[in-house]
mmCIF file of C-alpha atoms in Angstrom:
data_model
loop_
_atom_site.group_PDB
_atom_site.id
_atom_site.type_symbol
_atom_site.label_atom_id
_atom_site.label_comp_id
_atom_site.label_asym_id
_atom_site.label_seq_id
_atom_site.Cartn_x
_atom_site.Cartn_y
_atom_site.Cartn_z
ATOM 1 C CA UNK A 29 0.076 0.043 0.051
ATOM 2 C CA UNK A 30 1.054 3.656 -0.670
ATOM 3 C CA UNK A 31 0.611 6.577 1.588
ATOM 4 C CA UNK A 32 2.024 10.154 1.756
ATOM 5 C CA UNK A 33 4.961 8.918 3.767
ATOM 6 C CA UNK A 34 5.446 5.765 1.758
ATOM 7 C CA UNK A 35 4.630 6.329 -1.865
ATOM 8 C CA UNK A 36 6.238 3.195 -3.228
ATOM 9 C CA UNK A 37 3.313 2.656 -5.419
ATOM 10 C CA UNK A 38 3.333 6.052 -7.119
ATOM 11 C CA UNK A 39 6.509 6.405 -9.360
ATOM 12 C CA UNK A 40 5.689 9.857 -10.231
ATOM 13 C CA UNK A 41 5.613 10.983 -6.547
ATOM 14 C CA UNK A 42 9.044 9.120 -6.002
ATOM 15 C CA UNK A 43 10.627 11.073 -8.948
ATOM 16 C CA UNK A 44 9.259 14.524 -7.711
ATOM 17 C CA UNK A 45 10.448 13.824 -4.188
ATOM 18 C CA UNK A 46 13.895 12.807 -5.386
ATOM 19 C CA UNK A 47 14.184 15.917 -7.653
ATOM 20 C CA UNK A 48 13.083 18.339 -4.653
ATOM 21 C CA UNK A 49 15.362 16.773 -2.252
ATOM 22 C CA UNK A 50 18.358 17.134 -4.479
ATOM 23 C CA UNK A 51 17.356 20.780 -5.271
ATOM 24 C CA UNK A 52 16.854 21.666 -1.659
ATOM 25 C CA UNK A 53 20.109 19.833 -0.574
ATOM 26 C CA UNK A 54 21.911 22.128 -2.888
ATOM 27 C CA UNK A 55 19.870 25.254 -2.106
ATOM 28 C CA UNK A 56 19.940 25.167 1.734
ATOM 29 C CA UNK A 57 22.626 22.545 2.632
ATOM 30 C CA UNK A 58 24.563 25.150 4.468
ATOM 31 C CA UNK A 59 21.613 26.797 6.020
ATOM 32 C CA UNK A 60 18.830 24.283 6.859
ATOM 33 C CA UNK A 61 17.158 26.600 9.178
ATOM 34 C CA UNK A 62 15.750 28.597 6.198
ATOM 35 C CA UNK A 63 14.042 25.752 4.706
ATOM 36 C CA UNK A 64 10.501 26.917 4.876
ATOM 37 C CA UNK A 65 11.489 30.412 3.703
ATOM 38 C CA UNK A 66 12.680 29.157 0.270
ATOM 39 C CA UNK A 67 10.339 26.315 -0.270
ATOM 40 C CA UNK A 68 8.241 28.438 -2.741
ATOM 41 C CA UNK A 69 11.358 28.924 -4.721
ATOM 42 C CA UNK A 70 11.934 25.294 -4.996
ATOM 43 C CA UNK A 71 8.336 24.816 -6.003
ATOM 44 C CA UNK A 72 8.963 27.516 -8.753
ATOM 45 C CA UNK A 73 12.014 25.759 -9.893
ATOM 46 C CA UNK A 74 10.132 22.399 -10.376
ATOM 47 C CA UNK A 75 7.150 24.082 -12.122
ATOM 48 C CA UNK A 76 9.306 26.004 -14.515
ATOM 49 C CA UNK A 77 11.701 23.231 -15.346
ATOM 50 C CA UNK A 78 11.343 21.352 -18.759
ATOM 51 C CA UNK A 79 9.858 17.805 -18.450
ATOM 52 C CA UNK A 80 10.967 15.325 -21.265
ATOM 53 C CA UNK A 81 7.751 13.276 -20.765
ATOM 54 C CA UNK A 82 5.377 16.334 -21.310
ATOM 55 C CA UNK A 83 7.754 18.230 -23.703
ATOM 56 C CA UNK A 84 6.831 21.422 -21.734
ATOM 57 C CA UNK A 85 7.175 22.743 -18.245
ATOM 58 C CA UNK A 86 4.444 22.138 -15.775
ATOM 59 C CA UNK A 87 3.620 25.792 -15.674
ATOM 60 C CA UNK A 88 3.212 25.988 -19.305
ATOM 61 C CA UNK A 89 1.037 22.945 -19.318
ATOM 62 C CA UNK A 90 -1.171 24.525 -16.869
ATOM 63 C CA UNK A 91 -1.274 27.981 -18.139
ATOM 64 C CA UNK A 92 -0.556 27.618 -21.853
ATOM 65 C CA UNK A 93 2.216 30.061 -21.780
ATOM 66 C CA UNK A 94 6.011 29.981 -20.910
ATOM 67 C CA UNK A 95 6.855 30.792 -17.476
ATOM 68 C CA UNK A 96 8.102 34.553 -16.728
ATOM 69 C CA UNK A 97 11.684 34.979 -15.778
ATOM 70 C CA UNK A 98 12.731 36.108 -12.447
ATOM 71 C CA UNK A 99 13.857 39.555 -12.180
ATOM 72 C CA UNK A 100 17.474 40.141 -11.179
ATOM 73 C CA UNK A 101 18.031 42.276 -8.101
ATOM 74 C CA UNK A 102 19.202 45.819 -8.812
ATOM 75 C CA UNK A 103 20.048 47.776 -5.617
ATOM 76 C CA UNK A 104 17.731 50.600 -5.347
ATOM 77 C CA UNK A 105 15.212 49.398 -7.769
ATOM 78 C CA UNK A 106 12.336 49.487 -5.086
ATOM 79 C CA UNK A 107 11.557 51.691 -2.300
ATOM 80 C CA UNK A 108 9.870 48.980 -0.242
ATOM 81 C CA UNK A 109 12.361 47.818 2.438
ATOM 82 C CA UNK A 110 10.882 44.370 2.617
ATOM 83 C CA UNK A 111 10.789 43.636 -1.072
ATOM 84 C CA UNK A 112 14.460 45.121 -1.219
ATOM 85 C CA UNK A 113 15.582 42.654 1.397
ATOM 86 C CA UNK A 114 13.673 39.632 -0.322
ATOM 87 C CA UNK A 115 15.325 40.094 -3.606
ATOM 88 C CA UNK A 116 18.877 40.463 -1.920
ATOM 89 C CA UNK A 117 18.401 37.361 -0.101
ATOM 90 C CA UNK A 118 16.969 35.666 -3.039
ATOM 91 C CA UNK A 119 19.997 36.421 -5.126
ATOM 92 C CA UNK A 120 22.330 35.426 -2.345
ATOM 93 C CA UNK A 121 20.684 31.956 -1.982
ATOM 94 C CA UNK A 122 20.657 31.456 -5.735
ATOM 95 C CA UNK A 123 24.383 32.362 -5.893
ATOM 96 C CA UNK A 124 24.999 29.847 -3.045
ATOM 97 C CA UNK A 125 22.910 27.205 -5.135
ATOM 98 C CA UNK A 126 25.030 27.596 -8.022
ATOM 99 C CA UNK A 127 28.178 27.167 -6.142
ATOM 100 C CA UNK A 128 26.988 23.969 -4.610
ATOM 101 C CA UNK A 129 25.862 22.664 -7.984
ATOM 102 C CA UNK A 130 29.267 23.391 -9.334
ATOM 103 C CA UNK A 131 30.823 21.418 -6.428
ATOM 104 C CA UNK A 132 28.388 18.490 -6.882
ATOM 105 C CA UNK A 133 29.414 18.407 -10.649
ATOM 106 C CA UNK A 134 33.026 18.299 -9.744
ATOM 107 C CA UNK A 135 32.708 15.419 -7.339
ATOM 108 C CA UNK A 136 30.719 13.522 -9.951
ATOM 109 C CA UNK A 137 33.451 14.235 -12.462
ATOM 110 C CA UNK A 138 36.167 13.129 -10.101
ATOM 111 C CA UNK A 139 34.504 9.880 -9.375
ATOM 112 C CA UNK A 140 34.001 9.240 -13.186
ATOM 113 C CA UNK A 141 37.635 10.194 -13.822
ATOM 114 C CA UNK A 142 38.825 7.488 -11.538
ATOM 115 C CA UNK A 143 37.774 4.972 -14.255
ATOM 116 C CA UNK A 144 39.082 7.026 -17.042
ATOM 117 C CA UNK A 145 42.666 7.518 -18.500
ATOM 118 C CA UNK A 146 43.908 10.260 -20.647
ATOM 119 C CA UNK A 147 45.078 8.965 -24.054
ATOM 120 C CA UNK A 148 46.818 11.156 -26.500
ATOM 121 C CA UNK A 149 48.147 9.766 -29.724
ATOM 122 C CA UNK A 150 49.943 11.416 -32.553
ATOM 123 C CA UNK A 151 50.451 10.418 -36.349
ATOM 124 C CA UNK A 152 53.025 7.776 -36.419
ATOM 125 C CA UNK A 153 52.454 6.238 -32.933
ATOM 126 C CA UNK A 154 52.206 2.367 -32.756
ATOM 127 C CA UNK A 155 49.059 1.269 -30.823
ATOM 128 C CA UNK A 156 47.172 -1.830 -29.893
ATOM 129 C CA UNK A 157 43.599 -2.118 -30.862
ATOM 130 C CA UNK A 158 41.635 -4.444 -28.477
ATOM 131 C CA UNK A 159 39.310 -6.787 -30.050
ATOM 132 C CA UNK A 160 36.933 -9.419 -28.743
ATOM 133 C CA UNK A 161 36.467 -13.014 -29.964
ATOM 134 C CA UNK A 162 32.730 -12.206 -31.044
ATOM 135 C CA UNK A 163 30.893 -10.188 -33.500
ATOM 136 C CA UNK A 164 32.662 -6.741 -33.554
ATOM 137 C CA UNK A 165 29.964 -4.236 -33.072
ATOM 138 C CA UNK A 166 32.612 -1.440 -32.659
ATOM 139 C CA UNK A 167 34.204 -2.316 -35.967
ATOM 140 C CA UNK A 168 31.059 -3.536 -38.087
ATOM 141 C CA UNK A 169 31.002 -2.511 -41.597
ATOM 142 C CA UNK A 170 27.995 -0.460 -41.978
ATOM 143 C CA UNK A 171 27.289 -0.138 -45.622
ATOM 144 C CA UNK A 172 24.994 3.063 -45.341
ATOM 145 C CA UNK A 173 27.393 4.801 -43.097
ATOM 146 C CA UNK A 174 29.185 8.010 -44.406
ATOM 147 C CA UNK A 175 32.651 6.767 -43.490
ATOM 148 C CA UNK A 176 32.205 2.994 -43.805
ATOM 149 C CA UNK A 177 33.599 2.515 -47.293
ATOM 150 C CA UNK A 178 37.037 3.969 -46.277
ATOM 151 C CA UNK A 179 37.412 4.095 -42.468
ATOM 152 C CA UNK A 180 36.743 1.979 -39.317
ATOM 153 C CA UNK A 181 35.443 4.018 -36.486
ATOM 154 C CA UNK A 182 36.039 3.055 -32.892
ATOM 155 C CA UNK A 183 36.566 4.471 -29.477
ATOM 156 C CA UNK A 184 39.785 5.742 -28.236
ATOM 157 C CA UNK A 185 39.484 3.421 -25.098
ATOM 158 C CA UNK A 186 40.036 0.408 -27.435
ATOM 159 C CA UNK A 187 43.643 1.743 -28.131
ATOM 160 C CA UNK A 188 46.747 1.103 -26.006
ATOM 161 C CA UNK A 189 50.180 2.496 -26.878
ATOM 162 C CA UNK A 190 52.935 0.222 -27.743
ATOM 163 C CA UNK A 191 55.771 0.051 -25.507
ATOM 164 C CA UNK A 192 59.420 -0.763 -26.536
ATOM 165 C CA UNK A 193 60.998 -1.057 -29.882
ATOM 166 C CA UNK A 194 60.615 -4.509 -31.009
ATOM 167 C CA UNK A 195 57.823 -5.195 -33.421
ATOM 168 C CA UNK A 196 56.058 -8.606 -33.994
ATOM 169 C CA UNK A 197 55.014 -8.816 -37.539
ATOM 170 C CA UNK A 198 51.904 -10.827 -38.444
ATOM 171 C CA UNK A 199 52.405 -12.675 -41.576
ATOM 172 C CA UNK A 200 48.749 -12.601 -42.498
ATOM 173 C CA UNK A 201 45.532 -10.902 -41.226
ATOM 174 C CA UNK A 202 42.870 -13.313 -39.524
ATOM 175 C CA UNK A 203 40.263 -14.497 -41.760
ATOM 176 C CA UNK A 204 37.091 -12.348 -42.133
ATOM 177 C CA UNK A 205 33.609 -12.915 -43.537
ATOM 178 C CA UNK A 206 32.374 -11.194 -46.439
ATOM 179 C CA UNK A 207 30.710 -8.450 -44.320
ATOM 180 C CA UNK A 208 34.225 -7.812 -42.536
ATOM 181 C CA UNK A 209 33.510 -9.827 -39.382
ATOM 182 C CA UNK A 210 36.367 -11.744 -37.812
ATOM 183 C CA UNK A 211 36.047 -15.522 -38.244
ATOM 184 C CA UNK A 212 37.312 -17.002 -34.970
ATOM 185 C CA UNK A 213 37.746 -20.659 -34.008
ATOM 186 C CA UNK A 214 37.974 -22.139 -30.526
ATOM 187 C CA UNK A 215 41.293 -23.822 -30.000
ATOM 188 C CA UNK A 216 41.194 -24.700 -26.359
ATOM 189 C CA UNK A 217 38.957 -25.020 -23.185
ATOM 190 C CA UNK A 218 40.493 -23.252 -20.304
ATOM 191 C CA UNK A 219 37.937 -23.895 -17.592
ATOM 192 C CA UNK A 220 34.531 -25.122 -16.960
ATOM 193 C CA UNK A 221 31.743 -24.504 -14.637
ATOM 194 C CA UNK A 222 28.094 -25.387 -13.899
ATOM 195 C CA UNK A 223 25.386 -22.881 -13.646
ATOM 196 C CA UNK A 224 21.547 -23.118 -13.007
ATOM 197 C CA UNK A 225 19.279 -21.327 -15.401
ATOM 198 C CA UNK A 226 15.590 -21.659 -15.273
ATOM 199 C CA UNK A 227 16.072 -24.491 -12.687
ATOM 200 C CA UNK A 228 18.234 -26.509 -15.189
ATOM 201 C CA UNK A 229 21.822 -26.913 -15.156
ATOM 202 C CA UNK A 230 24.025 -25.683 -17.875
ATOM 203 C CA UNK A 231 27.775 -26.186 -18.584
ATOM 204 C CA UNK A 232 29.701 -23.226 -19.337
ATOM 205 C CA UNK A 233 33.243 -23.311 -20.728
ATOM 206 C CA UNK A 234 35.962 -20.883 -20.885
ATOM 207 C CA UNK A 235 37.091 -20.697 -24.506
ATOM 208 C CA UNK A 236 40.421 -19.454 -26.021
ATOM 209 C CA UNK A 237 39.933 -18.468 -29.537
ATOM 210 C CA UNK A 238 42.349 -18.388 -32.513
ATOM 211 C CA UNK A 239 44.630 -15.241 -32.904
ATOM 212 C CA UNK A 240 43.964 -14.227 -29.334
ATOM 213 C CA UNK A 241 45.549 -14.548 -25.994
ATOM 214 C CA UNK A 242 44.233 -16.501 -22.949
ATOM 215 C CA UNK A 243 43.378 -13.316 -21.263
ATOM 216 C CA UNK A 244 40.813 -12.637 -23.958
ATOM 217 C CA UNK A 245 39.013 -15.945 -23.448
ATOM 218 C CA UNK A 246 35.135 -15.958 -23.005
ATOM 219 C CA UNK A 247 32.588 -17.896 -21.280
ATOM 220 C CA UNK A 248 30.367 -19.767 -23.770
ATOM 221 C CA UNK A 249 27.723 -22.304 -23.340
ATOM 222 C CA UNK A 250 29.091 -25.623 -23.997
ATOM 223 C CA UNK A 251 25.768 -26.788 -25.904
ATOM 224 C CA UNK A 252 25.925 -23.654 -27.959
ATOM 225 C CA UNK A 253 29.552 -24.094 -28.797
ATOM 226 C CA UNK A 254 29.259 -27.690 -30.014
ATOM 227 C CA UNK A 255 26.241 -26.487 -32.298
ATOM 228 C CA UNK A 256 28.475 -23.844 -33.763
ATOM 229 C CA UNK A 257 31.692 -25.620 -34.058
ATOM 230 C CA UNK A 258 30.747 -29.382 -34.398
ATOM 231 C CA UNK A 259 34.243 -29.998 -35.582
ATOM 232 C CA UNK A 260 35.854 -28.832 -32.362
ATOM 233 C CA UNK A 261 37.088 -31.542 -30.125
ATOM 234 C CA UNK A 262 38.911 -30.267 -26.931
#
């Protein structure tokens, strides 16, 4: 059952609560005592934010026109002391909000950068291109692609710089199918394990493929492997 305090049955309420909580955390994280004062600003933010589902903001969906923009504070623009104080405080809290958002973005960037590495290559550098022993989606030949007739396009993360001066020359390229896919053959079974799927046991084998190193071995279904390569006898 769902309730105002436990809206597990209402996905829309969960999304709204999560958005409002994140906004308030950045808005008044340093000044939690002013929460009630700036709740209308949080409400205004949500109602004037573009929603992908609706294609418009909630304000525009309700009133049929874009929401008005907030007026920036200009000292001496009003003779009412209370209004002047409110506008000054509002601009101060918005400035603090922007600072918190920037800090949050920096934290997320630092976490993401922990799993990334800067890779810079120049013309003439020797590199290794990492491929996997299955259908190459990243290097698939797409006939209707603009660059397909002349170039292969792949992500820079698949490249690793070559270290040292020695070079191992491959006498011939690995065989490929007419559509440009690598044709790999299993050459050895490195390991086996038994898994349960739909309450039935299945045998999985760790397969080393031709023209690849043991570190690139993949787990395959033994039954499927026998069907694909009936001549393979480990």
